Amino acid sequence: MDINAAKVVLANLRERIEPGADGRHRLEGIITKRELEAFDFLLGNAPGSVSISPALSPEIENPAHPIVVPPRVEPVPESSFEPIPFEEVTVDLSTLDLPESDTSYRVCLDFGTAMSKATFVHDNDVADFEEIHVLRLGIPGDQEEVNEVMLLSSIFVDPEGRIWFGHHAVEQEHASSEGGGMRLDNIKRWLSEGNLSTPVDAIYNPTTYEITYEDLVLAYLTFFTWTVNRALAEDVPEKDVRRNFYRRFAMPCFPRANAKQVEQKLNTLLGEAQILADTFWDDIHNGLPLGRFLSAVEQLRAGRHGYPFIGGSITEPLGVAGSMLSWRTDADSLALVVDIGAGTSDFSLYRLHVTVDDEGEVVKAKTAAFEVDSSAKGITEAGNHLDNILKALILNRVGITPAHPKFNNISYRIERNIRTHKEDLFNTGSVFVVLDTGETVDIKLDEFLNHDAVKAFENSLRQTMIEILESVNPDFIDWVRMDAKRRLTIVLTGGGATLPMARKLASGDVMINGSSITVAEAQAFPTWLKQDYPDLESPYPRIAVSLGGARKNVILPKGVARSTGTGIVHTLERFQTKGI
């Protein structure tokens, strides 16, 4: 590698470094072998010797061993494999010819950073009962051993030009480690960054096809849609739900400037995903040929199609809030929704007011939800952050570095099971890991929680909460303080909702601009669900968004509130036959 090549590689690396909420810069994703070689060349180090000493690492500190940057196996930049020969494909547009669907059947799709979820709701107006089914996506996704109701948000393009999804993407990446290719996990991020038209990096595309990140997002949504169709047929066969069923989709808390653009893009992509799922119904789970997929997309977009079965979006915090309300009793609260997912932790403050008449009907004229102005904020520390800390701690405990002859196998095995290890750690108080070398690592929960990197994560969560509450109009805080019975309700959701550092946000008092207010955690599992669907208690934190978004009454955003007495109301709407 010469100096010019090294500069090009490191210039690309520099573009991936982004400032965090605390002002420090972070690099998301992996450090590739080629990037390490560039560092080695410019620093004059021996290849593979890059390490971070405890004094230099902001993430992990342990004087016993330096923390290494665990490299992932990088594919050959220019594929030596011939792609699958092009085959003609005829796009199946039959869904567009189906009769209009019954709007009492609805599905909400939650396209997650690490896991995707979907919930089906059918209104039984006669019995005044909502029939709810959290769809078992893991069964058609062939990953029920990972999770029965959640789908891994992973995609992998192999060197022969086949696309693999979910759990199969993880397996195929490992099987292809010697021939090139790396799976893409956080595909959702490309929606928020506005880089869908960017060509896919060679590390994710070891083929000669030219593809963009929009192609991969659409491919994954096609798989997601396919599993939803299959799960509907298995979980509610008596409903005979047609393929053009009404569906909503969850939207992250993107900045308002690009939220509308992302929503419009997802409306189209999800409509196209249904057509492509129909087209590749028998092929999608057996390695979808990339050439045929691209050909189908080109053919589909050559015509002009509308997708009336896509019913629009609901923001993730309002989906959570909608899942908590019974719609049978009055509610009046100031609620901070904290969604701790895999890639980000998102905060949003809402003023909720629901009025129900004597007959149990929601009074729309007296029911509103305000999104408090300047209260939406996200940070990059989340579940994956803890995964990385735990993985590094395990490797560090036994001093395993990239120089170890079995490093790749050991690192892959830990990474594949890291979420299970983390759950064992938090659920049982300890985790015992057996490495491929035969060595064992025993980590206690107290030890992990007291680690500097974990404490920094905890402090980041609390500081973000305080910054939000101090930045909004003081009227909202005064509304809580003026009545001793009122509390700031903390709604914890997402895969990290039960983490100790999350639970700490929702207890005791908090000082806001010199005044103390009392906070209280919302019910971890709403009473109305406990009465009607007690079996949903375990998955609820992860499926709350899709559940709330599929209900008959939903909270739809109309603007923001700048004080308790002004602002634009978020009216509570019902699904209509058209114009959703």
mmCIF file of N, CA and C in Angstrom, residues 321-427:
data_model
loop_
_atom_site.group_PDB
_atom_site.id
_atom_site.type_symbol
_atom_site.label_atom_id
_atom_site.label_comp_id
_atom_site.label_asym_id
_atom_site.label_seq_id
_atom_site.Cartn_x
_atom_site.Cartn_y
_atom_site.Cartn_z
ATOM 1 N N ALA A 321 -47.132 5.212 23.449
ATOM 2 C CA ALA A 321 -48.176 5.848 24.254
ATOM 3 C C ALA A 321 -49.545 5.261 23.930
ATOM 4 N N GLY A 322 -49.801 5.009 22.644
ATOM 5 C CA GLY A 322 -51.086 4.435 22.250
ATOM 6 C C GLY A 322 -51.287 3.022 22.746
ATOM 7 N N SER A 323 -50.198 2.294 22.949
ATOM 8 C CA SER A 323 -50.323 0.928 23.451
ATOM 9 C C SER A 323 -50.659 0.903 24.939
ATOM 10 N N MET A 324 -50.334 1.987 25.641
ATOM 11 C CA MET A 324 -50.548 2.018 27.091
ATOM 12 C C MET A 324 -51.967 2.434 27.461
ATOM 13 N N LEU A 325 -52.598 3.241 26.597
ATOM 14 C CA LEU A 325 -53.922 3.758 26.922
ATOM 15 C C LEU A 325 -54.996 2.708 26.655
ATOM 16 N N SER A 326 -55.920 2.580 27.577
ATOM 17 C CA SER A 326 -57.001 1.608 27.399
ATOM 18 C C SER A 326 -58.090 2.166 26.485
ATOM 19 N N TRP A 327 -58.148 3.499 26.339
ATOM 20 C CA TRP A 327 -59.216 4.184 25.603
ATOM 21 C C TRP A 327 -60.582 3.942 26.251
ATOM 22 N N ARG A 328 -60.575 3.469 27.500
ATOM 23 C CA ARG A 328 -61.826 3.216 28.217
ATOM 24 C C ARG A 328 -61.967 4.127 29.428
ATOM 25 N N THR A 329 -60.853 4.791 29.818
ATOM 26 C CA THR A 329 -60.867 5.658 30.994
ATOM 27 C C THR A 329 -60.122 6.958 30.680
ATOM 28 N N ASP A 330 -60.380 7.996 31.501
ATOM 29 C CA ASP A 330 -59.699 9.274 31.327
ATOM 30 C C ASP A 330 -58.204 9.137 31.628
ATOM 31 N N ALA A 331 -57.402 10.020 31.007
ATOM 32 C CA ALA A 331 -55.968 10.073 31.272
ATOM 33 C C ALA A 331 -55.501 11.507 31.149
ATOM 34 N N ASP A 332 -54.600 11.915 32.031
ATOM 35 C CA ASP A 332 -54.073 13.282 32.012
ATOM 36 C C ASP A 332 -52.670 13.240 32.594
ATOM 37 N N SER A 333 -51.651 13.423 31.741
ATOM 38 C CA SER A 333 -50.285 13.272 32.244
ATOM 39 C C SER A 333 -49.282 13.988 31.352
ATOM 40 N N LEU A 334 -48.100 14.223 31.913
ATOM 41 C CA LEU A 334 -46.923 14.640 31.173
ATOM 42 C C LEU A 334 -46.001 13.432 31.151
ATOM 43 N N ALA A 335 -45.688 12.946 29.965
ATOM 44 C CA ALA A 335 -44.962 11.679 29.852
ATOM 45 C C ALA A 335 -43.705 11.849 29.009
ATOM 46 N N LEU A 336 -42.594 11.355 29.537
ATOM 47 C CA LEU A 336 -41.339 11.304 28.792
ATOM 48 C C LEU A 336 -41.146 9.874 28.322
ATOM 49 N N VAL A 337 -41.201 9.676 27.014
ATOM 50 C CA VAL A 337 -41.016 8.347 26.440
ATOM 51 C C VAL A 337 -39.528 8.152 26.174
ATOM 52 N N VAL A 338 -38.962 7.095 26.745
ATOM 53 C CA VAL A 338 -37.543 6.766 26.568
ATOM 54 C C VAL A 338 -37.472 5.398 25.893
ATOM 55 N N ASP A 339 -37.062 5.416 24.638
ATOM 56 C CA ASP A 339 -36.991 4.184 23.846
ATOM 57 C C ASP A 339 -35.523 3.784 23.698
ATOM 58 N N ILE A 340 -35.108 2.762 24.442
ATOM 59 C CA ILE A 340 -33.721 2.302 24.398
ATOM 60 C C ILE A 340 -33.672 1.092 23.481
ATOM 61 N N GLY A 341 -33.282 1.339 22.252
ATOM 62 C CA GLY A 341 -33.227 0.275 21.267
ATOM 63 C C GLY A 341 -31.839 -0.317 21.147
ATOM 64 N N ALA A 342 -31.553 -0.836 19.957
ATOM 65 C CA ALA A 342 -30.238 -1.437 19.734
ATOM 66 C C ALA A 342 -29.220 -0.392 19.308
ATOM 67 N N GLY A 343 -29.622 0.507 18.383
ATOM 68 C CA GLY A 343 -28.671 1.466 17.845
ATOM 69 C C GLY A 343 -28.712 2.826 18.499
ATOM 70 N N THR A 344 -29.889 3.251 18.978
ATOM 71 C CA THR A 344 -30.028 4.573 19.590
ATOM 72 C C THR A 344 -30.946 4.504 20.801
ATOM 73 N N SER A 345 -30.823 5.522 21.647
ATOM 74 C CA SER A 345 -31.764 5.745 22.743
ATOM 75 C C SER A 345 -32.456 7.066 22.461
ATOM 76 N N ASP A 346 -33.789 7.022 22.289
ATOM 77 C CA ASP A 346 -34.546 8.193 21.849
ATOM 78 C C ASP A 346 -35.474 8.680 22.958
ATOM 79 N N PHE A 347 -35.547 10.017 23.111
ATOM 80 C CA PHE A 347 -36.353 10.651 24.146
ATOM 81 C C PHE A 347 -37.364 11.587 23.484
ATOM 82 N N SER A 348 -38.604 11.602 23.999
ATOM 83 C CA SER A 348 -39.620 12.539 23.527
ATOM 84 C C SER A 348 -40.591 12.816 24.671
ATOM 85 N N LEU A 349 -40.962 14.090 24.842
ATOM 86 C CA LEU A 349 -41.862 14.490 25.922
ATOM 87 C C LEU A 349 -43.242 14.794 25.356
ATOM 88 N N TYR A 350 -44.298 14.276 26.006
ATOM 89 C CA TYR A 350 -45.669 14.454 25.523
ATOM 90 C C TYR A 350 -46.590 14.870 26.665
ATOM 91 N N ARG A 351 -47.517 15.748 26.325
ATOM 92 C CA ARG A 351 -48.616 16.116 27.225
ATOM 93 C C ARG A 351 -49.851 15.402 26.706
ATOM 94 N N LEU A 352 -50.343 14.415 27.455
ATOM 95 C CA LEU A 352 -51.442 13.552 27.022
ATOM 96 C C LEU A 352 -52.711 13.860 27.824
ATOM 97 N N HIS A 353 -53.826 13.938 27.105
ATOM 98 C CA HIS A 353 -55.116 14.158 27.769
ATOM 99 C C HIS A 353 -56.186 13.400 27.001
ATOM 100 N N VAL A 354 -56.815 12.436 27.667
ATOM 101 C CA VAL A 354 -57.868 11.624 27.052
ATOM 102 C C VAL A 354 -59.132 11.730 27.901
ATOM 103 N N THR A 355 -60.246 12.006 27.244
ATOM 104 C CA THR A 355 -61.537 12.081 27.935
ATOM 105 C C THR A 355 -62.475 11.040 27.342
ATOM 106 N N VAL A 356 -63.102 10.265 28.216
ATOM 107 C CA VAL A 356 -64.035 9.218 27.801
ATOM 108 C C VAL A 356 -65.403 9.547 28.389
ATOM 109 N N ASP A 357 -66.475 9.445 27.568
ATOM 110 C CA ASP A 357 -67.811 9.773 28.055
ATOM 111 C C ASP A 357 -68.403 8.623 28.868
ATOM 112 N N ASP A 358 -69.637 8.822 29.330
ATOM 113 C CA ASP A 358 -70.275 7.838 30.207
ATOM 114 C C ASP A 358 -70.498 6.499 29.514
ATOM 115 N N GLU A 359 -70.523 6.513 28.185
ATOM 116 C CA GLU A 359 -70.746 5.270 27.446
ATOM 117 C C GLU A 359 -69.433 4.601 27.019
ATOM 118 N N GLY A 360 -68.324 5.166 27.502
ATOM 119 C CA GLY A 360 -67.033 4.563 27.203
ATOM 120 C C GLY A 360 -66.436 4.950 25.873
ATOM 121 N N GLU A 361 -67.011 5.991 25.217
ATOM 122 C CA GLU A 361 -66.491 6.437 23.938
ATOM 123 C C GLU A 361 -65.514 7.592 24.136
ATOM 124 N N VAL A 362 -64.444 7.611 23.328
ATOM 125 C CA VAL A 362 -63.482 8.695 23.394
ATOM 126 C C VAL A 362 -64.126 9.984 22.886
ATOM 127 N N VAL A 363 -64.014 11.055 23.678
ATOM 128 C CA VAL A 363 -64.549 12.364 23.290
ATOM 129 C C VAL A 363 -63.432 13.111 22.566
ATOM 130 N N LYS A 364 -63.480 13.143 21.238
ATOM 131 C CA LYS A 364 -62.375 13.711 20.463
ATOM 132 C C LYS A 364 -62.181 15.191 20.740
ATOM 133 N N ALA A 365 -63.268 15.911 20.960
ATOM 134 C CA ALA A 365 -63.161 17.347 21.181
ATOM 135 C C ALA A 365 -62.398 17.675 22.465
ATOM 136 N N LYS A 366 -62.349 16.736 23.382
ATOM 137 C CA LYS A 366 -61.670 16.967 24.661
ATOM 138 C C LYS A 366 -60.448 16.064 24.834
ATOM 139 N N THR A 367 -59.998 15.523 23.749
ATOM 140 C CA THR A 367 -58.871 14.598 23.808
ATOM 141 C C THR A 367 -57.736 15.102 22.925
ATOM 142 N N ALA A 368 -56.555 15.178 23.470
ATOM 143 C CA ALA A 368 -55.438 15.711 22.700
ATOM 144 C C ALA A 368 -54.122 15.165 23.225
ATOM 145 N N ALA A 369 -53.112 15.255 22.375
ATOM 146 C CA ALA A 369 -51.760 14.902 22.769
ATOM 147 C C ALA A 369 -50.814 15.901 22.129
ATOM 148 N N PHE A 370 -50.035 16.577 22.936
ATOM 149 C CA PHE A 370 -49.078 17.557 22.442
ATOM 150 C C PHE A 370 -47.679 16.956 22.487
ATOM 151 N N GLU A 371 -46.943 17.112 21.409
ATOM 152 C CA GLU A 371 -45.509 16.829 21.464
ATOM 153 C C GLU A 371 -44.834 18.116 21.913
ATOM 154 N N VAL A 372 -44.134 18.064 23.008
ATOM 155 C CA VAL A 372 -43.532 19.265 23.568
ATOM 156 C C VAL A 372 -42.381 19.724 22.677
ATOM 157 N N ASP A 373 -42.402 20.985 22.328
ATOM 158 C CA ASP A 373 -41.401 21.540 21.417
ATOM 159 C C ASP A 373 -39.985 21.367 21.982
ATOM 160 N N SER A 374 -39.061 21.006 21.105
ATOM 161 C CA SER A 374 -37.632 20.864 21.439
ATOM 162 C C SER A 374 -37.352 19.720 22.415
ATOM 163 N N SER A 375 -38.253 18.747 22.468
ATOM 164 C CA SER A 375 -38.055 17.659 23.434
ATOM 165 C C SER A 375 -37.571 16.360 22.808
ATOM 166 N N ALA A 376 -37.546 16.269 21.484
ATOM 167 C CA ALA A 376 -37.114 15.031 20.832
ATOM 168 C C ALA A 376 -35.601 15.033 20.683
ATOM 169 N N LYS A 377 -34.981 13.984 21.204
ATOM 170 C CA LYS A 377 -33.525 13.896 21.130
ATOM 171 C C LYS A 377 -33.110 12.439 21.180
ATOM 172 N N GLY A 378 -32.038 12.123 20.479
ATOM 173 C CA GLY A 378 -31.523 10.755 20.491
ATOM 174 C C GLY A 378 -30.026 10.742 20.710
ATOM 175 N N ILE A 379 -29.533 9.667 21.305
ATOM 176 C CA ILE A 379 -28.093 9.483 21.491
ATOM 177 C C ILE A 379 -27.716 8.113 20.936
ATOM 178 N N THR A 380 -26.445 7.962 20.575
ATOM 179 C CA THR A 380 -26.002 6.721 19.932
ATOM 180 C C THR A 380 -25.710 5.605 20.928
ATOM 181 N N GLU A 381 -25.631 5.929 22.218
ATOM 182 C CA GLU A 381 -25.444 4.862 23.200
ATOM 183 C C GLU A 381 -26.757 4.117 23.397
ATOM 184 N N ALA A 382 -26.732 2.799 23.202
ATOM 185 C CA ALA A 382 -27.945 1.991 23.339
ATOM 186 C C ALA A 382 -27.527 0.539 23.582
ATOM 187 N N GLY A 383 -28.404 -0.395 23.209
ATOM 188 C CA GLY A 383 -28.140 -1.802 23.479
ATOM 189 C C GLY A 383 -26.869 -2.318 22.843
ATOM 190 N N ASN A 384 -26.618 -1.943 21.578
ATOM 191 C CA ASN A 384 -25.407 -2.400 20.910
ATOM 192 C C ASN A 384 -24.151 -1.889 21.604
ATOM 193 N N HIS A 385 -24.257 -0.713 22.208
ATOM 194 C CA HIS A 385 -23.124 -0.135 22.932
ATOM 195 C C HIS A 385 -22.730 -1.055 24.090
ATOM 196 N N LEU A 386 -23.716 -1.529 24.826
ATOM 197 C CA LEU A 386 -23.428 -2.452 25.922
ATOM 198 C C LEU A 386 -22.903 -3.784 25.406
ATOM 199 N N ASP A 387 -23.428 -4.232 24.252
ATOM 200 C CA ASP A 387 -22.921 -5.469 23.651
ATOM 201 C C ASP A 387 -21.427 -5.363 23.380
ATOM 202 N N ASN A 388 -21.022 -4.231 22.805
ATOM 203 C CA ASN A 388 -19.619 -4.048 22.463
ATOM 204 C C ASN A 388 -18.735 -3.985 23.703
ATOM 205 N N ILE A 389 -19.241 -3.338 24.747
ATOM 206 C CA ILE A 389 -18.481 -3.265 25.995
ATOM 207 C C ILE A 389 -18.293 -4.668 26.573
ATOM 208 N N LEU A 390 -19.377 -5.463 26.585
ATOM 209 C CA LEU A 390 -19.300 -6.806 27.148
ATOM 210 C C LEU A 390 -18.372 -7.692 26.323
ATOM 211 N N LYS A 391 -18.456 -7.605 25.006
ATOM 212 C CA LYS A 391 -17.582 -8.412 24.152
ATOM 213 C C LYS A 391 -16.119 -8.079 24.402
ATOM 214 N N ALA A 392 -15.808 -6.773 24.439
ATOM 215 C CA ALA A 392 -14.431 -6.360 24.685
ATOM 216 C C ALA A 392 -13.957 -6.803 26.062
ATOM 217 N N LEU A 393 -14.843 -6.769 27.041
ATOM 218 C CA LEU A 393 -14.481 -7.183 28.393
ATOM 219 C C LEU A 393 -14.159 -8.673 28.446
ATOM 220 N N ILE A 394 -14.941 -9.484 27.720
ATOM 221 C CA ILE A 394 -14.689 -10.928 27.677
ATOM 222 C C ILE A 394 -13.321 -11.207 27.041
ATOM 223 N N LEU A 395 -13.057 -10.590 25.897
ATOM 224 C CA LEU A 395 -11.767 -10.789 25.232
ATOM 225 C C LEU A 395 -10.617 -10.283 26.084
ATOM 226 N N ASN A 396 -10.842 -9.148 26.717
ATOM 227 C CA ASN A 396 -9.803 -8.536 27.532
ATOM 228 C C ASN A 396 -9.463 -9.374 28.755
ATOM 229 N N ARG A 397 -10.479 -10.044 29.297
ATOM 230 C CA ARG A 397 -10.273 -10.827 30.524
ATOM 231 C C ARG A 397 -9.218 -11.910 30.330
ATOM 232 N N VAL A 398 -9.175 -12.507 29.142
ATOM 233 C CA VAL A 398 -8.213 -13.588 28.896
ATOM 234 C C VAL A 398 -7.086 -13.144 27.967
ATOM 235 N N GLY A 399 -7.044 -11.839 27.654
ATOM 236 C CA GLY A 399 -5.936 -11.314 26.868
ATOM 237 C C GLY A 399 -5.891 -11.784 25.437
ATOM 238 N N ILE A 400 -7.049 -12.062 24.842
ATOM 239 C CA ILE A 400 -7.084 -12.520 23.447
ATOM 240 C C ILE A 400 -7.053 -11.312 22.513
ATOM 241 N N THR A 401 -6.084 -11.290 21.604
ATOM 242 C CA THR A 401 -5.904 -10.206 20.652
ATOM 243 C C THR A 401 -6.024 -10.757 19.234
ATOM 244 N N PRO A 402 -6.039 -9.868 18.217
ATOM 245 C CA PRO A 402 -6.102 -10.349 16.829
ATOM 246 C C PRO A 402 -4.935 -11.244 16.437
ATOM 247 N N ALA A 403 -3.851 -11.206 17.215
ATOM 248 C CA ALA A 403 -2.707 -12.065 16.907
ATOM 249 C C ALA A 403 -2.966 -13.523 17.270
ATOM 250 N N HIS A 404 -4.008 -13.786 18.044
ATOM 251 C CA HIS A 404 -4.313 -15.160 18.454
ATOM 252 C C HIS A 404 -4.725 -15.972 17.227
ATOM 253 N N PRO A 405 -4.226 -17.204 17.067
ATOM 254 C CA PRO A 405 -4.544 -17.992 15.855
ATOM 255 C C PRO A 405 -6.026 -18.290 15.683
ATOM 256 N N LYS A 406 -6.797 -18.275 16.760
ATOM 257 C CA LYS A 406 -8.231 -18.552 16.666
ATOM 258 C C LYS A 406 -9.078 -17.307 16.919
ATOM 259 N N PHE A 407 -8.467 -16.133 16.739
ATOM 260 C CA PHE A 407 -9.178 -14.906 17.098
ATOM 261 C C PHE A 407 -10.495 -14.750 16.339
ATOM 262 N N ASN A 408 -10.478 -14.979 15.025
ATOM 263 C CA ASN A 408 -11.696 -14.783 14.230
ATOM 264 C C ASN A 408 -12.825 -15.690 14.698
ATOM 265 N N ASN A 409 -12.523 -16.953 14.947
ATOM 266 C CA ASN A 409 -13.552 -17.893 15.419
ATOM 267 C C ASN A 409 -14.068 -17.500 16.799
ATOM 268 N N ILE A 410 -13.140 -17.126 17.690
ATOM 269 C CA ILE A 410 -13.540 -16.753 19.049
ATOM 270 C C ILE A 410 -14.410 -15.497 19.015
ATOM 271 N N SER A 411 -13.956 -14.493 18.239
ATOM 272 C CA SER A 411 -14.683 -13.232 18.157
ATOM 273 C C SER A 411 -16.073 -13.434 17.554
ATOM 274 N N TYR A 412 -16.151 -14.254 16.499
ATOM 275 C CA TYR A 412 -17.443 -14.508 15.859
ATOM 276 C C TYR A 412 -18.401 -15.200 16.823
ATOM 277 N N ARG A 413 -17.904 -16.201 17.553
ATOM 278 C CA ARG A 413 -18.771 -16.938 18.478
ATOM 279 C C ARG A 413 -19.309 -16.024 19.579
ATOM 280 N N ILE A 414 -18.452 -15.158 20.101
ATOM 281 C CA ILE A 414 -18.898 -14.221 21.133
ATOM 282 C C ILE A 414 -19.942 -13.269 20.565
ATOM 283 N N GLU A 415 -19.654 -12.723 19.378
ATOM 284 C CA GLU A 415 -20.574 -11.765 18.772
ATOM 285 C C GLU A 415 -21.933 -12.397 18.482
ATOM 286 N N ARG A 416 -21.920 -13.627 18.015
ATOM 287 C CA ARG A 416 -23.176 -14.307 17.678
ATOM 288 C C ARG A 416 -24.042 -14.516 18.913
ATOM 289 N N ASN A 417 -23.413 -14.717 20.050
ATOM 290 C CA ASN A 417 -24.161 -15.018 21.277
ATOM 291 C C ASN A 417 -24.173 -13.863 22.271
ATOM 292 N N ILE A 418 -23.712 -12.672 21.834
ATOM 293 C CA ILE A 418 -23.525 -11.595 22.802
ATOM 294 C C ILE A 418 -24.834 -11.142 23.442
ATOM 295 N N ARG A 419 -25.927 -11.132 22.680
ATOM 296 C CA ARG A 419 -27.199 -10.704 23.280
ATOM 297 C C ARG A 419 -27.674 -11.702 24.329
ATOM 298 N N THR A 420 -27.452 -12.993 24.063
ATOM 299 C CA THR A 420 -27.800 -14.008 25.057
ATOM 300 C C THR A 420 -26.948 -13.849 26.301
ATOM 301 N N HIS A 421 -25.653 -13.604 26.094
ATOM 302 C CA HIS A 421 -24.754 -13.385 27.240
ATOM 303 C C HIS A 421 -25.220 -12.179 28.059
ATOM 304 N N LYS A 422 -25.610 -11.104 27.350
ATOM 305 C CA LYS A 422 -26.043 -9.894 28.064
ATOM 306 C C LYS A 422 -27.328 -10.151 28.839
ATOM 307 N N GLU A 423 -28.272 -10.880 28.229
ATOM 308 C CA GLU A 423 -29.518 -11.187 28.927
ATOM 309 C C GLU A 423 -29.255 -12.050 30.159
ATOM 310 N N ASP A 424 -28.370 -13.045 30.026
ATOM 311 C CA ASP A 424 -28.017 -13.873 31.189
ATOM 312 C C ASP A 424 -27.412 -13.009 32.293
ATOM 313 N N LEU A 425 -26.553 -12.082 31.900
ATOM 314 C CA LEU A 425 -25.893 -11.221 32.877
ATOM 315 C C LEU A 425 -26.907 -10.402 33.662
ATOM 316 N N PHE A 426 -27.878 -9.796 32.961
ATOM 317 C CA PHE A 426 -28.838 -8.929 33.637
ATOM 318 C C PHE A 426 -29.969 -9.703 34.303
ATOM 319 N N ASN A 427 -30.297 -10.870 33.791
ATOM 320 C CA ASN A 427 -31.400 -11.642 34.367
ATOM 321 C C ASN A 427 -30.980 -12.490 35.562
#
